[in-house]
């Protein structure tokens, strides 16, 4: 029998299980948390209480990993909202409000992270028969040439679990560097870029009529020389709004209700505060500081052992403000599925090929996140380099063009949603749009329809404050 062991039952872990299942007889997924049997927050996912968008590229990769299952439809049936990025979102960018076009563009799914994890985990177990066990991986079995399993600590004692392939998808807290050193493998480089972002999130009951109001985002401005401040109102399942405020070092959001609302009203545009000023809160305000960009360069290790793959947050984490983590995990799992489908889980060089392939979506997301985070005051781990200045100059020109050019806006969203690679923004027609600038005047205010404006006015309780 061939067995694969996946460490971590989060999104990256269960999608890795789906990726390897066709090539093995047994898939065991280990997690140190007792997993809920319904959508619920769990301790091992500190960022789980905060806003997550499942980008179009990640949704497509997930559906490709589970042919015939239609995970997208399962999420929608469970209460997720599907939103057209170009038409159904209000976005205040660093260069001003983006227009809303008649075309849909890529679609994103908006719901709680708990719902995503629960629906996808259930779909993977149904489709593959993967077994999820409660236990903590404490080390790797094998040697510098090949990993042959994991050491496990569980309630009934310690044990060893042999495997033909081990996937570390244990998240931000992965101990992969220490485990590799225990096998005699060194040279796993790490880099961290930390803007000091703090997320503060509260869930509200959505007011009557909110289903017709767009998902709303006020982006932070990394180029102003001031701490970045951002806010988002996103619809989630159960007729609720998830409201996340973010502030980089020196501009962190407060945790008291009055301060939370005041912070939202003092963003570059007060629309987030206006929307929630009269809404009924359903939860306390939850903070998270697990927001740094950190990556491990597994693809650069000279002698990477056979039988070991690292994916998801164990490989790279990103500032959650950019909404890329779940989709990068799904795209990494898709690389794993492709490589195991070619020659099986024990084919020579498999692990190295997967790490090199998974580095592609990691690089794209890293460039977007770090390329902006390096400009915030007090950022730790990096300073702008000449290459960063060139990329920043172009991305700002692209964003400026997107305030009045459909072609530039479509390219921007295709890359941001991971529906296309970075080369999408340098195609000749996009380049021409960037050079020409906006073809239409950018919106001078929030681009609302008349019915949306009436809704905003009806829920706004800040008048006269």
PDB file of N, CA and C in Angstrom, residues 317-418:
ATOM      1  N   UNK A 317       3.664  32.920   3.750  1.00  0.00           N
ATOM      2  CA  UNK A 317       2.500  33.652   4.247  1.00  0.00           C
ATOM      3  C   UNK A 317       2.568  35.068   3.718  1.00  0.00           C
ATOM      4  N   UNK A 318       1.402  35.679   3.594  1.00  0.00           N
ATOM      5  CA  UNK A 318       1.317  37.015   3.011  1.00  0.00           C
ATOM      6  C   UNK A 318       0.466  37.915   3.902  1.00  0.00           C
ATOM      7  N   UNK A 319       0.760  39.190   3.872  1.00  0.00           N
ATOM      8  CA  UNK A 319      -0.092  40.163   4.523  1.00  0.00           C
ATOM      9  C   UNK A 319      -1.533  39.899   4.063  1.00  0.00           C
ATOM     10  N   UNK A 320      -2.449  39.577   4.990  1.00  0.00           N
ATOM     11  CA  UNK A 320      -3.803  39.190   4.569  1.00  0.00           C
ATOM     12  C   UNK A 320      -4.590  40.300   3.902  1.00  0.00           C
ATOM     13  N   UNK A 321      -4.097  41.533   3.958  1.00  0.00           N
ATOM     14  CA  UNK A 321      -4.804  42.636   3.306  1.00  0.00           C
ATOM     15  C   UNK A 321      -4.950  42.409   1.808  1.00  0.00           C
ATOM     16  N   UNK A 322      -4.078  41.577   1.225  1.00  0.00           N
ATOM     17  CA  UNK A 322      -4.100  41.378  -0.226  1.00  0.00           C
ATOM     18  C   UNK A 322      -4.922  40.159  -0.645  1.00  0.00           C
ATOM     19  N   UNK A 323      -5.418  39.382   0.308  1.00  0.00           N
ATOM     20  CA  UNK A 323      -6.369  38.318   0.012  1.00  0.00           C
ATOM     21  C   UNK A 323      -5.851  37.198  -0.866  1.00  0.00           C
ATOM     22  N   UNK A 324      -4.579  36.839  -0.763  1.00  0.00           N
ATOM     23  CA  UNK A 324      -4.005  35.873  -1.703  1.00  0.00           C
ATOM     24  C   UNK A 324      -3.722  34.496  -1.101  1.00  0.00           C
ATOM     25  N   UNK A 325      -3.696  34.380   0.238  1.00  0.00           N
ATOM     26  CA  UNK A 325      -3.200  33.164   0.867  1.00  0.00           C
ATOM     27  C   UNK A 325      -3.937  31.900   0.479  1.00  0.00           C
ATOM     28  N   UNK A 326      -5.270  31.903   0.530  1.00  0.00           N
ATOM     29  CA  UNK A 326      -6.027  30.694   0.213  1.00  0.00           C
ATOM     30  C   UNK A 326      -5.815  30.284  -1.240  1.00  0.00           C
ATOM     31  N   UNK A 327      -5.798  31.247  -2.127  1.00  0.00           N
ATOM     32  CA  UNK A 327      -5.656  30.931  -3.550  1.00  0.00           C
ATOM     33  C   UNK A 327      -4.263  30.416  -3.874  1.00  0.00           C
ATOM     34  N   UNK A 328      -3.223  30.966  -3.233  1.00  0.00           N
ATOM     35  CA  UNK A 328      -1.868  30.456  -3.443  1.00  0.00           C
ATOM     36  C   UNK A 328      -1.778  29.015  -2.968  1.00  0.00           C
ATOM     37  N   UNK A 329      -2.424  28.699  -1.841  1.00  0.00           N
ATOM     38  CA  UNK A 329      -2.436  27.315  -1.354  1.00  0.00           C
ATOM     39  C   UNK A 329      -3.100  26.381  -2.360  1.00  0.00           C
ATOM     40  N   UNK A 330      -4.216  26.814  -2.942  1.00  0.00           N
ATOM     41  CA  UNK A 330      -4.914  25.981  -3.919  1.00  0.00           C
ATOM     42  C   UNK A 330      -4.080  25.775  -5.177  1.00  0.00           C
ATOM     43  N   UNK A 331      -3.410  26.826  -5.632  1.00  0.00           N
ATOM     44  CA  UNK A 331      -2.569  26.707  -6.829  1.00  0.00           C
ATOM     45  C   UNK A 331      -1.362  25.812  -6.560  1.00  0.00           C
ATOM     46  N   UNK A 332      -0.813  25.865  -5.336  1.00  0.00           N
ATOM     47  CA  UNK A 332       0.280  24.968  -4.985  1.00  0.00           C
ATOM     48  C   UNK A 332      -0.162  23.513  -4.990  1.00  0.00           C
ATOM     49  N   UNK A 333      -1.357  23.252  -4.460  1.00  0.00           N
ATOM     50  CA  UNK A 333      -1.893  21.896  -4.480  1.00  0.00           C
ATOM     51  C   UNK A 333      -2.130  21.419  -5.908  1.00  0.00           C
ATOM     52  N   UNK A 334      -2.498  22.332  -6.788  1.00  0.00           N
ATOM     53  CA  UNK A 334      -2.696  21.967  -8.191  1.00  0.00           C
ATOM     54  C   UNK A 334      -1.382  21.534  -8.832  1.00  0.00           C
ATOM     55  N   UNK A 335      -0.277  22.197  -8.471  1.00  0.00           N
ATOM     56  CA  UNK A 335       1.042  21.775  -8.950  1.00  0.00           C
ATOM     57  C   UNK A 335       1.351  20.364  -8.449  1.00  0.00           C
ATOM     58  N   UNK A 336       1.059  20.099  -7.171  1.00  0.00           N
ATOM     59  CA  UNK A 336       1.285  18.766  -6.604  1.00  0.00           C
ATOM     60  C   UNK A 336       0.486  17.712  -7.357  1.00  0.00           C
ATOM     61  N   UNK A 337      -0.773  18.004  -7.675  1.00  0.00           N
ATOM     62  CA  UNK A 337      -1.605  17.054  -8.409  1.00  0.00           C
ATOM     63  C   UNK A 337      -1.032  16.773  -9.792  1.00  0.00           C
ATOM     64  N   UNK A 338      -0.577  17.801 -10.451  1.00  0.00           N
ATOM     65  CA  UNK A 338      -0.014  17.639 -11.794  1.00  0.00           C
ATOM     66  C   UNK A 338       1.229  16.753 -11.768  1.00  0.00           C
ATOM     67  N   UNK A 339       2.123  16.986 -10.814  1.00  0.00           N
ATOM     68  CA  UNK A 339       3.378  16.238 -10.775  1.00  0.00           C
ATOM     69  C   UNK A 339       3.174  14.800 -10.319  1.00  0.00           C
ATOM     70  N   UNK A 340       2.306  14.577  -9.341  1.00  0.00           N
ATOM     71  CA  UNK A 340       2.058  13.195  -8.918  1.00  0.00           C
ATOM     72  C   UNK A 340       1.306  12.419  -9.990  1.00  0.00           C
ATOM     73  N   UNK A 341       0.480  13.127 -10.768  1.00  0.00           N
ATOM     74  CA  UNK A 341      -0.231  12.455 -11.858  1.00  0.00           C
ATOM     75  C   UNK A 341       0.675  11.999 -12.971  1.00  0.00           C
ATOM     76  N   UNK A 342       1.835  12.625 -13.092  1.00  0.00           N
ATOM     77  CA  UNK A 342       2.760  12.251 -14.170  1.00  0.00           C
ATOM     78  C   UNK A 342       3.485  10.938 -13.895  1.00  0.00           C
ATOM     79  N   UNK A 343       3.973  10.772 -12.671  1.00  0.00           N
ATOM     80  CA  UNK A 343       4.803   9.595 -12.423  1.00  0.00           C
ATOM     81  C   UNK A 343       4.599   8.936 -11.086  1.00  0.00           C
ATOM     82  N   UNK A 344       3.579   9.352 -10.321  1.00  0.00           N
ATOM     83  CA  UNK A 344       3.341   8.750  -9.025  1.00  0.00           C
ATOM     84  C   UNK A 344       4.089   9.460  -7.919  1.00  0.00           C
ATOM     85  N   UNK A 345       3.713   9.137  -6.668  1.00  0.00           N
ATOM     86  CA  UNK A 345       4.250   9.873  -5.522  1.00  0.00           C
ATOM     87  C   UNK A 345       5.693   9.505  -5.211  1.00  0.00           C
ATOM     88  N   UNK A 346       6.194   8.419  -5.787  1.00  0.00           N
ATOM     89  CA  UNK A 346       7.582   8.026  -5.501  1.00  0.00           C
ATOM     90  C   UNK A 346       8.510   8.270  -6.685  1.00  0.00           C
ATOM     91  N   UNK A 347       8.046   8.971  -7.692  1.00  0.00           N
ATOM     92  CA  UNK A 347       8.900   9.199  -8.860  1.00  0.00           C
ATOM     93  C   UNK A 347      10.100  10.058  -8.477  1.00  0.00           C
ATOM     94  N   UNK A 348      11.284   9.744  -8.989  1.00  0.00           N
ATOM     95  CA  UNK A 348      12.489  10.500  -8.633  1.00  0.00           C
ATOM     96  C   UNK A 348      12.344  11.985  -8.982  1.00  0.00           C
ATOM     97  N   UNK A 349      12.733  12.829  -8.053  1.00  0.00           N
ATOM     98  CA  UNK A 349      12.708  14.269  -8.289  1.00  0.00           C
ATOM     99  C   UNK A 349      11.355  14.913  -8.104  1.00  0.00           C
ATOM    100  N   UNK A 350      10.345  14.136  -7.700  1.00  0.00           N
ATOM    101  CA  UNK A 350       8.992  14.689  -7.563  1.00  0.00           C
ATOM    102  C   UNK A 350       8.966  15.889  -6.616  1.00  0.00           C
ATOM    103  N   UNK A 351       9.526  15.720  -5.423  1.00  0.00           N
ATOM    104  CA  UNK A 351       9.441  16.782  -4.420  1.00  0.00           C
ATOM    105  C   UNK A 351      10.080  18.074  -4.918  1.00  0.00           C
ATOM    106  N   UNK A 352      11.237  17.959  -5.543  1.00  0.00           N
ATOM    107  CA  UNK A 352      11.908  19.163  -6.049  1.00  0.00           C
ATOM    108  C   UNK A 352      11.081  19.827  -7.148  1.00  0.00           C
ATOM    109  N   UNK A 353      10.477  19.036  -8.030  1.00  0.00           N
ATOM    110  CA  UNK A 353       9.655  19.620  -9.098  1.00  0.00           C
ATOM    111  C   UNK A 353       8.448  20.351  -8.516  1.00  0.00           C
ATOM    112  N   UNK A 354       7.844  19.767  -7.483  1.00  0.00           N
ATOM    113  CA  UNK A 354       6.687  20.425  -6.865  1.00  0.00           C
ATOM    114  C   UNK A 354       7.102  21.740  -6.219  1.00  0.00           C
ATOM    115  N   UNK A 355       8.236  21.733  -5.499  1.00  0.00           N
ATOM    116  CA  UNK A 355       8.667  22.975  -4.844  1.00  0.00           C
ATOM    117  C   UNK A 355       8.979  24.062  -5.862  1.00  0.00           C
ATOM    118  N   UNK A 356       9.579  23.670  -6.980  1.00  0.00           N
ATOM    119  CA  UNK A 356       9.860  24.672  -8.008  1.00  0.00           C
ATOM    120  C   UNK A 356       8.581  25.180  -8.648  1.00  0.00           C
ATOM    121  N   UNK A 357       7.634  24.288  -8.887  1.00  0.00           N
ATOM    122  CA  UNK A 357       6.373  24.718  -9.486  1.00  0.00           C
ATOM    123  C   UNK A 357       5.544  25.575  -8.546  1.00  0.00           C
ATOM    124  N   UNK A 358       5.506  25.205  -7.253  1.00  0.00           N
ATOM    125  CA  UNK A 358       4.725  25.965  -6.280  1.00  0.00           C
ATOM    126  C   UNK A 358       5.305  27.347  -6.059  1.00  0.00           C
ATOM    127  N   UNK A 359       6.589  27.529  -6.365  1.00  0.00           N
ATOM    128  CA  UNK A 359       7.218  28.842  -6.195  1.00  0.00           C
ATOM    129  C   UNK A 359       6.631  29.874  -7.153  1.00  0.00           C
ATOM    130  N   UNK A 360       6.023  29.441  -8.270  1.00  0.00           N
ATOM    131  CA  UNK A 360       5.461  30.384  -9.235  1.00  0.00           C
ATOM    132  C   UNK A 360       4.366  31.250  -8.643  1.00  0.00           C
ATOM    133  N   UNK A 361       3.245  30.658  -8.150  1.00  0.00           N
ATOM    134  CA  UNK A 361       2.211  31.503  -7.531  1.00  0.00           C
ATOM    135  C   UNK A 361       2.691  32.204  -6.273  1.00  0.00           C
ATOM    136  N   UNK A 362       3.623  31.593  -5.533  1.00  0.00           N
ATOM    137  CA  UNK A 362       4.180  32.264  -4.356  1.00  0.00           C
ATOM    138  C   UNK A 362       4.893  33.544  -4.772  1.00  0.00           C
ATOM    139  N   UNK A 363       5.709  33.463  -5.817  1.00  0.00           N
ATOM    140  CA  UNK A 363       6.448  34.645  -6.283  1.00  0.00           C
ATOM    141  C   UNK A 363       5.510  35.780  -6.684  1.00  0.00           C
ATOM    142  N   UNK A 364       4.412  35.422  -7.381  1.00  0.00           N
ATOM    143  CA  UNK A 364       3.480  36.457  -7.844  1.00  0.00           C
ATOM    144  C   UNK A 364       2.820  37.157  -6.661  1.00  0.00           C
ATOM    145  N   UNK A 365       2.349  36.380  -5.685  1.00  0.00           N
ATOM    146  CA  UNK A 365       1.696  36.977  -4.528  1.00  0.00           C
ATOM    147  C   UNK A 365       2.690  37.749  -3.665  1.00  0.00           C
ATOM    148  N   UNK A 366       3.900  37.215  -3.542  1.00  0.00           N
ATOM    149  CA  UNK A 366       4.941  37.878  -2.755  1.00  0.00           C
ATOM    150  C   UNK A 366       5.287  39.252  -3.341  1.00  0.00           C
ATOM    151  N   UNK A 367       5.404  39.306  -4.656  1.00  0.00           N
ATOM    152  CA  UNK A 367       5.744  40.572  -5.306  1.00  0.00           C
ATOM    153  C   UNK A 367       4.677  41.628  -5.040  1.00  0.00           C
ATOM    154  N   UNK A 368       3.406  41.229  -5.080  1.00  0.00           N
ATOM    155  CA  UNK A 368       2.323  42.183  -4.832  1.00  0.00           C
ATOM    156  C   UNK A 368       2.346  42.665  -3.386  1.00  0.00           C
ATOM    157  N   UNK A 369       2.441  41.714  -2.434  1.00  0.00           N
ATOM    158  CA  UNK A 369       2.355  42.077  -1.025  1.00  0.00           C
ATOM    159  C   UNK A 369       3.590  42.853  -0.561  1.00  0.00           C
ATOM    160  N   UNK A 370       4.763  42.292  -0.812  1.00  0.00           N
ATOM    161  CA  UNK A 370       5.992  42.930  -0.329  1.00  0.00           C
ATOM    162  C   UNK A 370       6.277  44.210  -1.094  1.00  0.00           C
ATOM    163  N   UNK A 371       5.917  44.236  -2.390  1.00  0.00           N
ATOM    164  CA  UNK A 371       6.149  45.428  -3.191  1.00  0.00           C
ATOM    165  C   UNK A 371       5.445  46.653  -2.650  1.00  0.00           C
ATOM    166  N   UNK A 372       4.349  46.444  -1.888  1.00  0.00           N
ATOM    167  CA  UNK A 372       3.677  47.579  -1.252  1.00  0.00           C
ATOM    168  C   UNK A 372       4.087  47.731   0.207  1.00  0.00           C
ATOM    169  N   UNK A 373       4.238  46.611   0.917  1.00  0.00           N
ATOM    170  CA  UNK A 373       4.530  46.702   2.347  1.00  0.00           C
ATOM    171  C   UNK A 373       5.872  47.378   2.652  1.00  0.00           C
ATOM    172  N   UNK A 374       6.837  47.254   1.742  1.00  0.00           N
ATOM    173  CA  UNK A 374       8.153  47.845   2.030  1.00  0.00           C
ATOM    174  C   UNK A 374       8.094  49.368   2.161  1.00  0.00           C
ATOM    175  N   UNK A 375       7.006  49.988   1.732  1.00  0.00           N
ATOM    176  CA  UNK A 375       6.916  51.449   1.755  1.00  0.00           C
ATOM    177  C   UNK A 375       6.311  51.992   3.046  1.00  0.00           C
ATOM    178  N   UNK A 376       5.766  51.115   3.900  1.00  0.00           N
ATOM    179  CA  UNK A 376       5.160  51.617   5.132  1.00  0.00           C
ATOM    180  C   UNK A 376       6.230  52.040   6.133  1.00  0.00           C
ATOM    181  N   UNK A 377       5.985  53.091   6.905  1.00  0.00           N
ATOM    182  CA  UNK A 377       6.943  53.498   7.940  1.00  0.00           C
ATOM    183  C   UNK A 377       7.140  52.375   8.964  1.00  0.00           C
ATOM    184  N   UNK A 378       8.377  52.150   9.345  1.00  0.00           N
ATOM    185  CA  UNK A 378       8.659  51.167  10.379  1.00  0.00           C
ATOM    186  C   UNK A 378       8.614  49.735   9.932  1.00  0.00           C
ATOM    187  N   UNK A 379       8.535  49.479   8.618  1.00  0.00           N
ATOM    188  CA  UNK A 379       8.514  48.093   8.139  1.00  0.00           C
ATOM    189  C   UNK A 379       9.808  47.402   8.544  1.00  0.00           C
ATOM    190  N   UNK A 380       9.709  46.141   8.890  1.00  0.00           N
ATOM    191  CA  UNK A 380      10.872  45.369   9.314  1.00  0.00           C
ATOM    192  C   UNK A 380      11.165  44.267   8.309  1.00  0.00           C
ATOM    193  N   UNK A 381      12.434  44.129   7.979  1.00  0.00           N
ATOM    194  CA  UNK A 381      12.853  43.041   7.118  1.00  0.00           C
ATOM    195  C   UNK A 381      13.205  43.444   5.705  1.00  0.00           C
ATOM    196  N   UNK A 382      12.929  44.683   5.300  1.00  0.00           N
ATOM    197  CA  UNK A 382      13.236  45.095   3.928  1.00  0.00           C
ATOM    198  C   UNK A 382      13.179  46.609   3.812  1.00  0.00           C
ATOM    199  N   UNK A 383      13.929  47.105   2.853  1.00  0.00           N
ATOM    200  CA  UNK A 383      13.844  48.494   2.440  1.00  0.00           C
ATOM    201  C   UNK A 383      13.669  48.534   0.929  1.00  0.00           C
ATOM    202  N   UNK A 384      13.023  49.573   0.408  1.00  0.00           N
ATOM    203  CA  UNK A 384      12.842  49.642  -1.043  1.00  0.00           C
ATOM    204  C   UNK A 384      14.178  49.620  -1.779  1.00  0.00           C
ATOM    205  N   UNK A 385      14.256  48.757  -2.787  1.00  0.00           N
ATOM    206  CA  UNK A 385      15.449  48.666  -3.627  1.00  0.00           C
ATOM    207  C   UNK A 385      15.135  49.287  -4.986  1.00  0.00           C
ATOM    208  N   UNK A 386      16.157  49.490  -5.821  1.00  0.00           N
ATOM    209  CA  UNK A 386      15.875  50.071  -7.145  1.00  0.00           C
ATOM    210  C   UNK A 386      14.808  49.304  -7.922  1.00  0.00           C
ATOM    211  N   UNK A 387      14.860  47.969  -7.832  1.00  0.00           N
ATOM    212  CA  UNK A 387      13.849  47.180  -8.543  1.00  0.00           C
ATOM    213  C   UNK A 387      12.458  47.440  -7.977  1.00  0.00           C
ATOM    214  N   UNK A 388      12.365  47.587  -6.639  1.00  0.00           N
ATOM    215  CA  UNK A 388      11.073  47.895  -6.023  1.00  0.00           C
ATOM    216  C   UNK A 388      10.537  49.234  -6.520  1.00  0.00           C
ATOM    217  N   UNK A 389      11.427  50.198  -6.700  1.00  0.00           N
ATOM    218  CA  UNK A 389      10.989  51.522  -7.149  1.00  0.00           C
ATOM    219  C   UNK A 389      10.426  51.466  -8.571  1.00  0.00           C
ATOM    220  N   UNK A 390      11.054  50.647  -9.423  1.00  0.00           N
ATOM    221  CA  UNK A 390      10.550  50.502 -10.793  1.00  0.00           C
ATOM    222  C   UNK A 390       9.183  49.829 -10.804  1.00  0.00           C
ATOM    223  N   UNK A 391       9.051  48.740 -10.025  1.00  0.00           N
ATOM    224  CA  UNK A 391       7.771  48.023  -9.967  1.00  0.00           C
ATOM    225  C   UNK A 391       6.698  48.927  -9.381  1.00  0.00           C
ATOM    226  N   UNK A 392       7.045  49.661  -8.346  1.00  0.00           N
ATOM    227  CA  UNK A 392       6.071  50.558  -7.717  1.00  0.00           C
ATOM    228  C   UNK A 392       5.615  51.645  -8.689  1.00  0.00           C
ATOM    229  N   UNK A 393       6.552  52.204  -9.428  1.00  0.00           N
ATOM    230  CA  UNK A 393       6.186  53.256 -10.386  1.00  0.00           C
ATOM    231  C   UNK A 393       5.199  52.726 -11.416  1.00  0.00           C
ATOM    232  N   UNK A 394       5.453  51.502 -11.890  1.00  0.00           N
ATOM    233  CA  UNK A 394       4.545  50.944 -12.896  1.00  0.00           C
ATOM    234  C   UNK A 394       3.193  50.584 -12.289  1.00  0.00           C
ATOM    235  N   UNK A 395       3.199  49.960 -11.106  1.00  0.00           N
ATOM    236  CA  UNK A 395       1.933  49.539 -10.506  1.00  0.00           C
ATOM    237  C   UNK A 395       1.059  50.751 -10.165  1.00  0.00           C
ATOM    238  N   UNK A 396       1.691  51.848  -9.760  1.00  0.00           N
ATOM    239  CA  UNK A 396       0.905  53.043  -9.486  1.00  0.00           C
ATOM    240  C   UNK A 396       0.330  53.639 -10.767  1.00  0.00           C
ATOM    241  N   UNK A 397       1.108  53.607 -11.833  1.00  0.00           N
ATOM    242  CA  UNK A 397       0.589  54.064 -13.128  1.00  0.00           C
ATOM    243  C   UNK A 397      -0.573  53.181 -13.580  1.00  0.00           C
ATOM    244  N   UNK A 398      -0.432  51.859 -13.373  1.00  0.00           N
ATOM    245  CA  UNK A 398      -1.500  50.925 -13.747  1.00  0.00           C
ATOM    246  C   UNK A 398      -2.759  51.211 -12.937  1.00  0.00           C
ATOM    247  N   UNK A 399      -2.612  51.396 -11.624  1.00  0.00           N
ATOM    248  CA  UNK A 399      -3.768  51.663 -10.773  1.00  0.00           C
ATOM    249  C   UNK A 399      -4.421  52.991 -11.146  1.00  0.00           C
ATOM    250  N   UNK A 400      -3.593  53.982 -11.439  1.00  0.00           N
ATOM    251  CA  UNK A 400      -4.130  55.272 -11.870  1.00  0.00           C
ATOM    252  C   UNK A 400      -4.919  55.119 -13.170  1.00  0.00           C
ATOM    253  N   UNK A 401      -4.363  54.340 -14.107  1.00  0.00           N
ATOM    254  CA  UNK A 401      -5.077  54.111 -15.362  1.00  0.00           C
ATOM    255  C   UNK A 401      -6.390  53.382 -15.119  1.00  0.00           C
ATOM    256  N   UNK A 402      -6.404  52.478 -14.116  1.00  0.00           N
ATOM    257  CA  UNK A 402      -7.604  51.691 -13.831  1.00  0.00           C
ATOM    258  C   UNK A 402      -8.744  52.539 -13.290  1.00  0.00           C
ATOM    259  N   UNK A 403      -8.464  53.766 -12.834  1.00  0.00           N
ATOM    260  CA  UNK A 403      -9.539  54.640 -12.371  1.00  0.00           C
ATOM    261  C   UNK A 403     -10.382  55.167 -13.529  1.00  0.00           C
ATOM    262  N   UNK A 404      -9.948  54.948 -14.763  1.00  0.00           N
ATOM    263  CA  UNK A 404     -10.751  55.414 -15.890  1.00  0.00           C
ATOM    264  C   UNK A 404     -10.582  54.603 -17.142  1.00  0.00           C
ATOM    265  N   UNK A 405      -9.917  53.436 -17.067  1.00  0.00           N
ATOM    266  CA  UNK A 405      -9.707  52.585 -18.239  1.00  0.00           C
ATOM    267  C   UNK A 405     -10.133  51.162 -17.917  1.00  0.00           C
ATOM    268  N   UNK A 406     -11.115  50.649 -18.658  1.00  0.00           N
ATOM    269  CA  UNK A 406     -11.578  49.278 -18.432  1.00  0.00           C
ATOM    270  C   UNK A 406     -10.450  48.274 -18.663  1.00  0.00           C
ATOM    271  N   UNK A 407      -9.656  48.485 -19.711  1.00  0.00           N
ATOM    272  CA  UNK A 407      -8.590  47.520 -20.032  1.00  0.00           C
ATOM    273  C   UNK A 407      -7.581  47.443 -18.891  1.00  0.00           C
ATOM    274  N   UNK A 408      -7.197  48.580 -18.334  1.00  0.00           N
ATOM    275  CA  UNK A 408      -6.257  48.575 -17.214  1.00  0.00           C
ATOM    276  C   UNK A 408      -6.895  47.955 -15.978  1.00  0.00           C
ATOM    277  N   UNK A 409      -8.169  48.277 -15.727  1.00  0.00           N
ATOM    278  CA  UNK A 409      -8.852  47.715 -14.574  1.00  0.00           C
ATOM    279  C   UNK A 409      -8.994  46.207 -14.669  1.00  0.00           C
ATOM    280  N   UNK A 410      -9.313  45.701 -15.874  1.00  0.00           N
ATOM    281  CA  UNK A 410      -9.451  44.255 -16.054  1.00  0.00           C
ATOM    282  C   UNK A 410      -8.122  43.547 -15.819  1.00  0.00           C
ATOM    283  N   UNK A 411      -7.032  44.130 -16.319  1.00  0.00           N
ATOM    284  CA  UNK A 411      -5.715  43.527 -16.114  1.00  0.00           C
ATOM    285  C   UNK A 411      -5.355  43.519 -14.628  1.00  0.00           C
ATOM    286  N   UNK A 412      -5.637  44.625 -13.952  1.00  0.00           N
ATOM    287  CA  UNK A 412      -5.337  44.723 -12.529  1.00  0.00           C
ATOM    288  C   UNK A 412      -6.062  43.641 -11.745  1.00  0.00           C
ATOM    289  N   UNK A 413      -7.347  43.427 -12.026  1.00  0.00           N
ATOM    290  CA  UNK A 413      -8.118  42.436 -11.293  1.00  0.00           C
ATOM    291  C   UNK A 413      -7.757  41.010 -11.689  1.00  0.00           C
ATOM    292  N   UNK A 414      -7.406  40.777 -12.931  1.00  0.00           N
ATOM    293  CA  UNK A 414      -6.992  39.433 -13.338  1.00  0.00           C
ATOM    294  C   UNK A 414      -5.776  38.974 -12.538  1.00  0.00           C
ATOM    295  N   UNK A 415      -4.830  39.888 -12.330  1.00  0.00           N
ATOM    296  CA  UNK A 415      -3.621  39.532 -11.573  1.00  0.00           C
ATOM    297  C   UNK A 415      -3.917  39.455 -10.084  1.00  0.00           C
ATOM    298  N   UNK A 416      -4.668  40.429  -9.563  1.00  0.00           N
ATOM    299  CA  UNK A 416      -4.972  40.437  -8.128  1.00  0.00           C
ATOM    300  C   UNK A 416      -5.768  39.215  -7.712  1.00  0.00           C
ATOM    301  N   UNK A 417      -6.610  38.705  -8.604  1.00  0.00           N
ATOM    302  CA  UNK A 417      -7.431  37.529  -8.286  1.00  0.00           C
ATOM    303  C   UNK A 417      -6.723  36.222  -8.619  1.00  0.00           C
ATOM    304  N   UNK A 418      -5.469  36.304  -9.083  1.00  0.00           N
ATOM    305  CA  UNK A 418      -4.669  35.127  -9.470  1.00  0.00           C
ATOM    306  C   UNK A 418      -5.311  34.329 -10.594  1.00  0.00           C
TER     307      UNK A 418
END
